[in-house]
mmCIF file of C-alpha atoms in Angstrom:
data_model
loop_
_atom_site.group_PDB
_atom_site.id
_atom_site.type_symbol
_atom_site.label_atom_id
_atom_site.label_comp_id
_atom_site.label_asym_id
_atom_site.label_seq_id
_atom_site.Cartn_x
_atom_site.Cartn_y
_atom_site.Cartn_z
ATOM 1 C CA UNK A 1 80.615 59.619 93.050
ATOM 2 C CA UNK A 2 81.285 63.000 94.733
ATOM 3 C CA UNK A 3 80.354 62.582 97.833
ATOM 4 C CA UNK A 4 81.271 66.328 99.584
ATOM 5 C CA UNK A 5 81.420 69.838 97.716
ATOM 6 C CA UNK A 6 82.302 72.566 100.731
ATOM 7 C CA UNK A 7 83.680 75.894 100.893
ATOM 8 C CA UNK A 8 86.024 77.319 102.504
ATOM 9 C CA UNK A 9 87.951 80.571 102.311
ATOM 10 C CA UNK A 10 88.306 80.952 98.754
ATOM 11 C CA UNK A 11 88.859 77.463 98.433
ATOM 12 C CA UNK A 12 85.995 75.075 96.911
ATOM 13 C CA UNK A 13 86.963 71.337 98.062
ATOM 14 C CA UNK A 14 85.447 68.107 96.525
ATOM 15 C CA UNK A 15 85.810 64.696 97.980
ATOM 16 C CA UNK A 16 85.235 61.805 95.580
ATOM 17 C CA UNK A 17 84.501 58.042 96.511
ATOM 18 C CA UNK A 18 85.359 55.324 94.021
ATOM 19 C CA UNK A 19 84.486 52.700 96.010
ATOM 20 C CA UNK A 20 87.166 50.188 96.375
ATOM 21 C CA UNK A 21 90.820 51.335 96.900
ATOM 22 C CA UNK A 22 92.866 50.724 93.356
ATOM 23 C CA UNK A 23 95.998 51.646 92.374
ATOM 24 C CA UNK A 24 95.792 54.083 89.232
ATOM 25 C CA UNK A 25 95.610 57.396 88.155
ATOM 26 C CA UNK A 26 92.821 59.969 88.404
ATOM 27 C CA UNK A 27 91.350 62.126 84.902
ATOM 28 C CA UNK A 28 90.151 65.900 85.579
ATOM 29 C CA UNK A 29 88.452 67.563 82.813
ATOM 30 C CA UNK A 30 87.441 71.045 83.148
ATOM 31 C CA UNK A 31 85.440 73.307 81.564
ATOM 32 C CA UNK A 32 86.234 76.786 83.145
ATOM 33 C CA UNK A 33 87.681 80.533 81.301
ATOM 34 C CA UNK A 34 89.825 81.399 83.841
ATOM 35 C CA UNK A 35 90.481 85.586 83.290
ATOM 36 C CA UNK A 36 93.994 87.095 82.816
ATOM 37 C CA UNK A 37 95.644 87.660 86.039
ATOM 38 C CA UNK A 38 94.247 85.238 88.112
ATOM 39 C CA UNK A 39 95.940 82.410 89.302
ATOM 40 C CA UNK A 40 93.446 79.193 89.106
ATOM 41 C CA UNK A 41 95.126 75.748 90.884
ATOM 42 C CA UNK A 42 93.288 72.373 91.049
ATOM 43 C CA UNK A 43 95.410 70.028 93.681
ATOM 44 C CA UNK A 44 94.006 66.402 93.516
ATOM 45 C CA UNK A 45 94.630 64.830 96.907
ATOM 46 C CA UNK A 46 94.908 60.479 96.662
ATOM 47 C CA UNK A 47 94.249 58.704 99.598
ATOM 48 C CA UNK A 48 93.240 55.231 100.706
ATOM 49 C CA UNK A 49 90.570 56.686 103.724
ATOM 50 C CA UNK A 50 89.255 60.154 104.253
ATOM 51 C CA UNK A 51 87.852 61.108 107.713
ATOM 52 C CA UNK A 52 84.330 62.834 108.561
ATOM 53 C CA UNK A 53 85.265 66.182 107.658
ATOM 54 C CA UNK A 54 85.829 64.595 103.974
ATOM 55 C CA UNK A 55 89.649 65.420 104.072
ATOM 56 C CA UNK A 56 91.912 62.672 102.866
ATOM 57 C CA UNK A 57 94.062 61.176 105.549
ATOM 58 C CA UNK A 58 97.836 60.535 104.399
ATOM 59 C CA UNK A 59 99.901 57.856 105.903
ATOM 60 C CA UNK A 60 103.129 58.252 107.532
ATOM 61 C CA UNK A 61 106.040 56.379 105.668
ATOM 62 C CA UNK A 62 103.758 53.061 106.256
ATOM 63 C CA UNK A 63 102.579 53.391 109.542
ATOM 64 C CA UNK A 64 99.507 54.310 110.830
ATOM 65 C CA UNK A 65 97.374 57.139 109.298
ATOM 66 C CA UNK A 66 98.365 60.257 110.683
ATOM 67 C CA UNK A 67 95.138 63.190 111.794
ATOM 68 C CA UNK A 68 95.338 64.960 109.204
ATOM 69 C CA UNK A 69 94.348 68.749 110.275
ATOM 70 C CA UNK A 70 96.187 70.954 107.975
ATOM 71 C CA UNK A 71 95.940 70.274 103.918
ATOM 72 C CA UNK A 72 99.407 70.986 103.595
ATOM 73 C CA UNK A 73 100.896 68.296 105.648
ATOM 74 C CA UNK A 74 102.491 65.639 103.329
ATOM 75 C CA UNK A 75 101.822 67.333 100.285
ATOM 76 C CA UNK A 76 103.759 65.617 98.024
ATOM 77 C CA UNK A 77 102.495 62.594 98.840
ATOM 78 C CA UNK A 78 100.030 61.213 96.262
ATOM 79 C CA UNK A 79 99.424 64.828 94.631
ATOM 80 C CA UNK A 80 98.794 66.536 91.524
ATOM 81 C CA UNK A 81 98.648 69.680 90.735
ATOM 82 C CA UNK A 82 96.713 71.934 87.668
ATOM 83 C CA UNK A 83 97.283 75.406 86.953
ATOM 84 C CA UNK A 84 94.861 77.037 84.356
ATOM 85 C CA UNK A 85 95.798 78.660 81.405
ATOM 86 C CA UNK A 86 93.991 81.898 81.040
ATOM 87 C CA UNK A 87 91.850 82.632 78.151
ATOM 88 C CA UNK A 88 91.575 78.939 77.381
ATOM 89 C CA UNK A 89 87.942 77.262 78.368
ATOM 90 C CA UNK A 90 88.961 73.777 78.109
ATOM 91 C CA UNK A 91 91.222 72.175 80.323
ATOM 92 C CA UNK A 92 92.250 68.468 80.873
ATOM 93 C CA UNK A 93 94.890 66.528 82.580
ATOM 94 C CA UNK A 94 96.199 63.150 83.260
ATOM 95 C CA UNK A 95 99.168 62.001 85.323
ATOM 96 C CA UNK A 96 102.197 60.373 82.438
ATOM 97 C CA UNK A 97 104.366 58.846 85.028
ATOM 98 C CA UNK A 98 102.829 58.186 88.481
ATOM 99 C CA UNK A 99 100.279 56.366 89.777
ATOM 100 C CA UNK A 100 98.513 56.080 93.031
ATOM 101 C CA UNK A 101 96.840 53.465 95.615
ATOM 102 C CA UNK A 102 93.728 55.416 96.561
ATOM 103 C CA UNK A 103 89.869 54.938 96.824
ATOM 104 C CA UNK A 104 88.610 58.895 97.738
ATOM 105 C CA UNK A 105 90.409 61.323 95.792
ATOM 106 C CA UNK A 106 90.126 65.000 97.482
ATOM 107 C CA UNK A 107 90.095 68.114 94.933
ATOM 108 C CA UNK A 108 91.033 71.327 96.061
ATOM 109 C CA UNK A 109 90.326 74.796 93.561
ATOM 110 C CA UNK A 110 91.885 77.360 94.083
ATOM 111 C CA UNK A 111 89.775 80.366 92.683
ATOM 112 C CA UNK A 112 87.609 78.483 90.948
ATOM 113 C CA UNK A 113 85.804 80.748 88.211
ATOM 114 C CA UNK A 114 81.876 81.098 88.680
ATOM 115 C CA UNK A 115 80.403 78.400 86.603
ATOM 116 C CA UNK A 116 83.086 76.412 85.876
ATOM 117 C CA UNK A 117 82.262 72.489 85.255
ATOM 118 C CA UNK A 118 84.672 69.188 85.823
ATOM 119 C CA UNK A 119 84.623 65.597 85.790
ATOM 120 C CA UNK A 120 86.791 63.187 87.369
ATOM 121 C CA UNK A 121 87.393 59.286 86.911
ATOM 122 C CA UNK A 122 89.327 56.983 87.835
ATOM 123 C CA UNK A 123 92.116 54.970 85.812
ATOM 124 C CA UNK A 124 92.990 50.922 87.434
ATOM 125 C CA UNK A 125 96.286 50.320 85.961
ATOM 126 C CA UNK A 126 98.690 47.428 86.466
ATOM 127 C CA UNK A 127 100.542 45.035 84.841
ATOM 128 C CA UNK A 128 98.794 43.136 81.638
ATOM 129 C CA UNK A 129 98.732 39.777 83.266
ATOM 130 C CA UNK A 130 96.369 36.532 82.143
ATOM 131 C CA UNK A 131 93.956 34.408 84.535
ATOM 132 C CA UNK A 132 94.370 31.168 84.560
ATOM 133 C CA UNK A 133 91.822 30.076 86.631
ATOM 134 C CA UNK A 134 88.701 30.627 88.718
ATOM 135 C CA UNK A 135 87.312 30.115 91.456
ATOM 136 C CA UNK A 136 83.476 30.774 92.728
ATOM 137 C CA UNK A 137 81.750 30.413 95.896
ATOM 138 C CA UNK A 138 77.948 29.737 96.752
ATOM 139 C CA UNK A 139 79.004 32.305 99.560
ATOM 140 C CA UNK A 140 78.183 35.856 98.762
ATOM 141 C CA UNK A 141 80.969 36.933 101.409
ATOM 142 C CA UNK A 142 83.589 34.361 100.297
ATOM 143 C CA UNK A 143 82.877 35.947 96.485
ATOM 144 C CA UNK A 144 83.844 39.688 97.801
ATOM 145 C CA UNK A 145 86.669 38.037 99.403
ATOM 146 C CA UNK A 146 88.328 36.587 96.488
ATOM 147 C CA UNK A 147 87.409 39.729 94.135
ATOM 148 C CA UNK A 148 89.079 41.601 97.186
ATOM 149 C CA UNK A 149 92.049 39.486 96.722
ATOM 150 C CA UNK A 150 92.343 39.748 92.894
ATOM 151 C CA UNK A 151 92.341 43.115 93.028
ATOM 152 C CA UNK A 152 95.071 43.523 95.488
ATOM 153 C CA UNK A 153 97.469 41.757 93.248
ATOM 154 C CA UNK A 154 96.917 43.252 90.644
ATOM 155 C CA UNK A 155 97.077 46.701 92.704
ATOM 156 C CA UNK A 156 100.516 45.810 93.495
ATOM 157 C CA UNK A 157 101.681 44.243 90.220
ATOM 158 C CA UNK A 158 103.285 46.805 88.540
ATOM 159 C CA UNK A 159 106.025 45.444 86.019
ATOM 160 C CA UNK A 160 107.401 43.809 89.604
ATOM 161 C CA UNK A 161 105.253 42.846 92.525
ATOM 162 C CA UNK A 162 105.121 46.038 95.241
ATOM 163 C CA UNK A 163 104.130 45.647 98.732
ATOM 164 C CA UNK A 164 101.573 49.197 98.533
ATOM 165 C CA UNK A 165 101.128 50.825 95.731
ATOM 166 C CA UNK A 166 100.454 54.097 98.109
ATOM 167 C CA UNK A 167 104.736 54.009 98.167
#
């Protein structure tokens, strides 16, 4: 769900919540004629937290989160980036060889054109691996613990077990 659509300086920012951190990829489709001449960038930000301006706080090489204040800091980290073709209307893009641990994802446009449309989802990827057993509670809480757990390793089970998929 989007949860924040701002704007600032020529900028239009989106923060989206998915709900649970995952590890993954995130889908933008776009619907948007973008005129000759004009540079138009989406930047898809990945982040585990986001503070209460709705920017997405990075993490610094493990420890912990950094204030993030300026967009540019640690740009690299957990980013992609979209430049639209001109003259074409429909635009779409998905990540072919990175994934992220994330549960907002913040989406920066660049000169966004007036009336222009997107969607974005999220993708849970990991390794294919098979249960072989379950386990339920009469506890509500101890339930969201264990589906907390599962999902954690499979977050970090990517062909070999990671520590933090957000490395």
């Amino acid at each position: 769900k989007m949860v924040l659509n701002p704007k600032q300086s020529g900028e239009d920012r989106f923060l989206f919540d998915f709900g649970v951190n995952r590890a993954g990829f995130s889908r933008i489709n776009i619907t948007a004629l973008v005129a000759d001449g004009v540079e138009s960038v989406v930047t898809m930000k990945h982040a585990e937290t986001a503070n209460g301006d709705g920017v997405v706080n990075a993490y610094c090489g493990g420890q912990a989160p950094c204030i993030v204040d300026d967009w540019s800091f640690n740009l690299a980290n957990q980013t992609n980036q979209l430049t639209l073709r001109p003259g074409v209307k429909q635009h779409s893009f998905t990540p072919f060889s990175a994934y992220a641990g994330f549960r907002f994802v913040e989406v920066r446009w660049l000169n966004m054109p007036r009336g222009a449309e997107f969607t974005l989802e999220s993708i849970h990827v990991h390794t294919r691996v098979q249960s072989i057993g379950h386990v339920h509670f009469d506890s509500t809480t101890l339930n969201k613990i264990q589906d907390a757990i599962l999902r954690t390793q499979l977050n970090n089970l990517h062909s070999l077990p990671s520590d933090c998929p957000t490395r």
